[in-house]
JSON list of C-alpha atoms and ligand atoms in Angstrom, two decimals:
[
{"chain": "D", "resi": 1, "resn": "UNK", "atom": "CA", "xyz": [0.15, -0.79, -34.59]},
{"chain": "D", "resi": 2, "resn": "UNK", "atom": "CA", "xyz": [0.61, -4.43, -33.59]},
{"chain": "D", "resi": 3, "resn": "UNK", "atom": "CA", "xyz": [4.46, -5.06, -33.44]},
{"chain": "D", "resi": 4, "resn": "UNK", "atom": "CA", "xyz": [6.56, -8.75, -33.48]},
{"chain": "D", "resi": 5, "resn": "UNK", "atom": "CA", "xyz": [9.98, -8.04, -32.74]},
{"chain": "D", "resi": 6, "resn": "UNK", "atom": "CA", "xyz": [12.01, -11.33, -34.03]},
{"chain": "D", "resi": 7, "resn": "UNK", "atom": "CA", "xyz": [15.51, -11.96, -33.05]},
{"chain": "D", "resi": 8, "resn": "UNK", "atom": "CA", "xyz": [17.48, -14.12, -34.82]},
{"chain": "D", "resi": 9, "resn": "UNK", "atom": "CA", "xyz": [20.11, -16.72, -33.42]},
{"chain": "D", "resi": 10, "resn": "UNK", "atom": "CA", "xyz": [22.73, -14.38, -33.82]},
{"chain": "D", "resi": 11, "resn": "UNK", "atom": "CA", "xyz": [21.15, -11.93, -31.64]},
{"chain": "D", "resi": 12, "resn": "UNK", "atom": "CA", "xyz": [20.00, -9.55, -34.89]},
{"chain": "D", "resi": 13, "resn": "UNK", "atom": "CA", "xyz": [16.28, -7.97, -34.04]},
{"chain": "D", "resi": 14, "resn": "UNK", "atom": "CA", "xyz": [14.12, -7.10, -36.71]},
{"chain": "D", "resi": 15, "resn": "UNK", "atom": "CA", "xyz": [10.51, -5.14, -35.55]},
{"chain": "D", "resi": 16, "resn": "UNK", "atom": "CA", "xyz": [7.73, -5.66, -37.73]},
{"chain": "D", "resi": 17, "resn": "UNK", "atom": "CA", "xyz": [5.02, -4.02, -37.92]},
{"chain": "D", "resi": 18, "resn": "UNK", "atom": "CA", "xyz": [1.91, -6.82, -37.87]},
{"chain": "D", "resi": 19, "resn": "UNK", "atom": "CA", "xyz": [-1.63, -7.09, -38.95]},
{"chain": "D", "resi": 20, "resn": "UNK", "atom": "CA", "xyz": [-4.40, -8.12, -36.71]},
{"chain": "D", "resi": 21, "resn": "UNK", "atom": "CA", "xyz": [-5.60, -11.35, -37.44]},
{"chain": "D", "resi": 22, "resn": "UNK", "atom": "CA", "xyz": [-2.59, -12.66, -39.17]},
{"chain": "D", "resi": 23, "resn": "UNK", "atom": "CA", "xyz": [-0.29, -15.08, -37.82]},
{"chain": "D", "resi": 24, "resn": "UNK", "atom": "CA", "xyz": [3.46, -14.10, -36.25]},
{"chain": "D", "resi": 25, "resn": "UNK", "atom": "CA", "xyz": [4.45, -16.91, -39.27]},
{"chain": "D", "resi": 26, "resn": "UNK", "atom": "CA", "xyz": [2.45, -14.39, -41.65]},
{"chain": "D", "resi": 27, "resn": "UNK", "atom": "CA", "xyz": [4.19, -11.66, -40.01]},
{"chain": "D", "resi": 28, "resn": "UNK", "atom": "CA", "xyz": [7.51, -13.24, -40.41]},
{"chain": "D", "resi": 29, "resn": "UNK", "atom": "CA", "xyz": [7.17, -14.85, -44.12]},
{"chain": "D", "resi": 30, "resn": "UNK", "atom": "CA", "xyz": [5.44, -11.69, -45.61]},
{"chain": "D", "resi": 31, "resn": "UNK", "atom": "CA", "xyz": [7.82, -9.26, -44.04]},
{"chain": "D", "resi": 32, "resn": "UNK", "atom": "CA", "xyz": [11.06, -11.27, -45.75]},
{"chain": "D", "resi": 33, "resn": "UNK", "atom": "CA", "xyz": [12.31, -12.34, -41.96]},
{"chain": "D", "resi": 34, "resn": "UNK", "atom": "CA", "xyz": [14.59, -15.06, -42.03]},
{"chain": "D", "resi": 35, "resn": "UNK", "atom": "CA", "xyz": [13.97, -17.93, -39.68]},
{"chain": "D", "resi": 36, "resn": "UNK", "atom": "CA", "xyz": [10.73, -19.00, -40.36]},
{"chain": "D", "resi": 37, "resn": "UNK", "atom": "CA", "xyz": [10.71, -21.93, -42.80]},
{"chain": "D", "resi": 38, "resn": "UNK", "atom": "CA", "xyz": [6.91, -22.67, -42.63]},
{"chain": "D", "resi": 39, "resn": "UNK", "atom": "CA", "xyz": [6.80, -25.63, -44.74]},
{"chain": "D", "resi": 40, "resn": "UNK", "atom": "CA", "xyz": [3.21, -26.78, -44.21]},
{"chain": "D", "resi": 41, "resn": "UNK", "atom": "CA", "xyz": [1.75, -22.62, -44.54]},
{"chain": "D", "resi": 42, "resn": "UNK", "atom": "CA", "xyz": [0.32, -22.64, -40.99]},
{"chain": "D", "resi": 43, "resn": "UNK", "atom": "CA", "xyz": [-1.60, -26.38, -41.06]},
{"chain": "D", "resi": 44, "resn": "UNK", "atom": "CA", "xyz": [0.09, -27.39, -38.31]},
{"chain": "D", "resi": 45, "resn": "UNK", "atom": "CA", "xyz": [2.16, -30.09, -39.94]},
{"chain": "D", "resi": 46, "resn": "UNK", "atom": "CA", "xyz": [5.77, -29.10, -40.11]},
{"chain": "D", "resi": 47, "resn": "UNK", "atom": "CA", "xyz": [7.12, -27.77, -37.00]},
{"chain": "D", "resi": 48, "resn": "UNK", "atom": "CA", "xyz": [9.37, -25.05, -38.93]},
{"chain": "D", "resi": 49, "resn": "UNK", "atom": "CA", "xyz": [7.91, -22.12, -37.67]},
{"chain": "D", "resi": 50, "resn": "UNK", "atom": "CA", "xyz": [8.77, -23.23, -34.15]},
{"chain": "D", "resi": 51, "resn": "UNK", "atom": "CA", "xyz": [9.77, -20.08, -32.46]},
{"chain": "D", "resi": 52, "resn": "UNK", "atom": "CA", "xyz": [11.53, -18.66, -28.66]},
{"chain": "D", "resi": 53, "resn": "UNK", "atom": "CA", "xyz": [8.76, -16.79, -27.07]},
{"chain": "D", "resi": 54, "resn": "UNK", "atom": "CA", "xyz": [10.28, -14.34, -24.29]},
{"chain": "D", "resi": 55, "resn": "UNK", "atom": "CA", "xyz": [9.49, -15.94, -21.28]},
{"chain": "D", "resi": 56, "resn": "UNK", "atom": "CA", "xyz": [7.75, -13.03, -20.10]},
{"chain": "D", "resi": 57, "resn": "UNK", "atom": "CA", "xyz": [5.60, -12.99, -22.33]},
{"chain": "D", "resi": 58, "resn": "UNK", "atom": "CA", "xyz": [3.83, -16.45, -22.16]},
{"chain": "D", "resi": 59, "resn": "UNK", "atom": "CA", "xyz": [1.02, -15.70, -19.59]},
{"chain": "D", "resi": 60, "resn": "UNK", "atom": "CA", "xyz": [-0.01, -13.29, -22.54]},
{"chain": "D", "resi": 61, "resn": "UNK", "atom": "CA", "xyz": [-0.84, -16.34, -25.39]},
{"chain": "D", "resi": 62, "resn": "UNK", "atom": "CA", "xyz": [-3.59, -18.30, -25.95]},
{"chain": "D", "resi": 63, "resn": "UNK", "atom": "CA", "xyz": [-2.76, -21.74, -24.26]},
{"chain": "D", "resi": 64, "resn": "UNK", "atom": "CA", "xyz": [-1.29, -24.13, -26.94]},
{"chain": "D", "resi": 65, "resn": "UNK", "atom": "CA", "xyz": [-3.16, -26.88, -28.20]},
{"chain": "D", "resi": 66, "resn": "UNK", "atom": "CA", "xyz": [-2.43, -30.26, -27.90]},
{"chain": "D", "resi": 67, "resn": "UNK", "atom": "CA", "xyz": [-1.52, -30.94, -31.58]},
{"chain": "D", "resi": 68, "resn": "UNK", "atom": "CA", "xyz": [1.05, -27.58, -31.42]},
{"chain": "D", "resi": 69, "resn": "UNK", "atom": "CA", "xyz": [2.28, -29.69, -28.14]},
{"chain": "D", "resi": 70, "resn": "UNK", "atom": "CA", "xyz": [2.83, -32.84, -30.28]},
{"chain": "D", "resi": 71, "resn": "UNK", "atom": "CA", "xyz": [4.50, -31.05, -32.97]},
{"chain": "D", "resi": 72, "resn": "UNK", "atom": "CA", "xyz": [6.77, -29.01, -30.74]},
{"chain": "D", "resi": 73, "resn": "UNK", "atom": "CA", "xyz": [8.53, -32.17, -30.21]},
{"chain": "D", "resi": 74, "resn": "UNK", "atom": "CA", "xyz": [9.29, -32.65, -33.76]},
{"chain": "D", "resi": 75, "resn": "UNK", "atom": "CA", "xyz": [11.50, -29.80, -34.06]},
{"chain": "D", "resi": 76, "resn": "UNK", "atom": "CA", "xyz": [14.81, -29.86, -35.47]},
{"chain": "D", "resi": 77, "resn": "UNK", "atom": "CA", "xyz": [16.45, -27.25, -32.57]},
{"chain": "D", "resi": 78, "resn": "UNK", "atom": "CA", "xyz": [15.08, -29.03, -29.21]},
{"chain": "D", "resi": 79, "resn": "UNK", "atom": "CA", "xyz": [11.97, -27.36, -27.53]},
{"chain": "D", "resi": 80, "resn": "UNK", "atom": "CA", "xyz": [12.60, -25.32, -24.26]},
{"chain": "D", "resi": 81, "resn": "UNK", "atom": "CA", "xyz": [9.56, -24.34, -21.91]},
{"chain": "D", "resi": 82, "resn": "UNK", "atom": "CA", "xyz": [9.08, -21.14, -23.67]},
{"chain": "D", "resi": 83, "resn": "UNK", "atom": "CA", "xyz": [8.55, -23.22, -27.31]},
{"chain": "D", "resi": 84, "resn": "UNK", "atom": "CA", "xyz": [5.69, -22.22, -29.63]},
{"chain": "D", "resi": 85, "resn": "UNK", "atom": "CA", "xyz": [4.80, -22.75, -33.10]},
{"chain": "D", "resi": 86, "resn": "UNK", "atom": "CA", "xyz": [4.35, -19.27, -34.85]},
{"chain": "D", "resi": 87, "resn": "UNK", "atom": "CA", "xyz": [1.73, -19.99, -36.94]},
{"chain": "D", "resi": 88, "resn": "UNK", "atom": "CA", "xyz": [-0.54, -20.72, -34.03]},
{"chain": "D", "resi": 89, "resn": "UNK", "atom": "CA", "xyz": [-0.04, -17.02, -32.71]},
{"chain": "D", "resi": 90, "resn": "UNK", "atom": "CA", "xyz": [-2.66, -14.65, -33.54]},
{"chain": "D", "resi": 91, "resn": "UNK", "atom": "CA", "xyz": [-1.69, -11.48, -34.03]},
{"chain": "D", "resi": 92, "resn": "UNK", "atom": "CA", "xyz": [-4.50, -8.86, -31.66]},
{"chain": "D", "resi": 93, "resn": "UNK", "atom": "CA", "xyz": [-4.32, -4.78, -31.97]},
{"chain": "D", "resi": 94, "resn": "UNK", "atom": "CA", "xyz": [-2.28, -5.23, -28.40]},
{"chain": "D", "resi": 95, "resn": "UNK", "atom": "CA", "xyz": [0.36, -7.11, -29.73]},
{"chain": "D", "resi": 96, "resn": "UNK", "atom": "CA", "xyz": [3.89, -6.45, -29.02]},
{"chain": "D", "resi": 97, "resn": "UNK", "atom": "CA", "xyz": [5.47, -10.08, -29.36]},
{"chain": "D", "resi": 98, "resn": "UNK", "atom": "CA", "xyz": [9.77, -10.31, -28.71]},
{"chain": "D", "resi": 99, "resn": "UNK", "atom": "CA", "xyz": [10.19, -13.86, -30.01]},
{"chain": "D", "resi": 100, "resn": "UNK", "atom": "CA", "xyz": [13.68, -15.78, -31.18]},
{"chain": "D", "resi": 101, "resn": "UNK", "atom": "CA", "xyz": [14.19, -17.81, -34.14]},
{"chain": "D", "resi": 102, "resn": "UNK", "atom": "CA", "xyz": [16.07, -20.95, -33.59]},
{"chain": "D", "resi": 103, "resn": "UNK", "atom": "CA", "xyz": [19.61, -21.01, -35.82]},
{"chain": "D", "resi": 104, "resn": "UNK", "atom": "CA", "xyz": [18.09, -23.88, -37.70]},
{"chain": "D", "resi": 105, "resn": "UNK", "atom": "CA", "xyz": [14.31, -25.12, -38.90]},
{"chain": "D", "resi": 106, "resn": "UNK", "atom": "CA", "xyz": [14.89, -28.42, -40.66]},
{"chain": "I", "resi": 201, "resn": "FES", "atom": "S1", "xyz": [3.89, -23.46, -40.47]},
{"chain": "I", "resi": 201, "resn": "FES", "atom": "FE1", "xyz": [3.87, -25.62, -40.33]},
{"chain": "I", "resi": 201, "resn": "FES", "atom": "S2", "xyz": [3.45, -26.03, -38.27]},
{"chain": "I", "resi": 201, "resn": "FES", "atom": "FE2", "xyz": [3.55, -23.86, -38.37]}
]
């Protein structure tokens, strides 16, 4: 089964177990995991669902758009190089996602 494992900023891991096809901001928001405000329910208009990918992990995403770039830099914890917005990452039957929540969303 498709797995997210999300850390919080306190270093607390929670693994979820995921649905294809959903989002890791589904994942997170239907599974109760704290972190994920997701104001705008995965439009791409709020920027608090912005998420820590594990920098190993990046060659396996889809590329970002350029609206997710644009609204990574509208996040209230600064973006690093490993910055995504979690409702723009689709969940496959291969997934096995470590991402970090930033301590704060808005
Ligand atoms: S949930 Fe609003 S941009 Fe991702």
């Amino acid at each position: 089964m498709p797995t997210v494992h999300f850390t919080d900023s306190e270093g607390t891991t929670r693994d979820i177990d995921a649905n294809p096809g959903d989002s890791v901001m589904e994942t997170a928001v239907r599974n109760g995991v704290p972190g994920i405000v997701a104001e705008c329910g995965g439009s791409l208009s709020c920027a608090t669902c912005h998420v820590f990918v594990d920098e190993n992990q990046l060659d396996e995403l889809d590329p970002m758009s350029e609206m997710e770039d644009e609204m990574l830099y509208g996040t209230t914890e600064d973006r690093e190089d490993n910055s995504r917005l979690s409702c723009q990452l689709k969940v496959t039957d291969a997934t096995d996602l470590r991402v970090t929540t930033p301590e704060s969303q808005v």
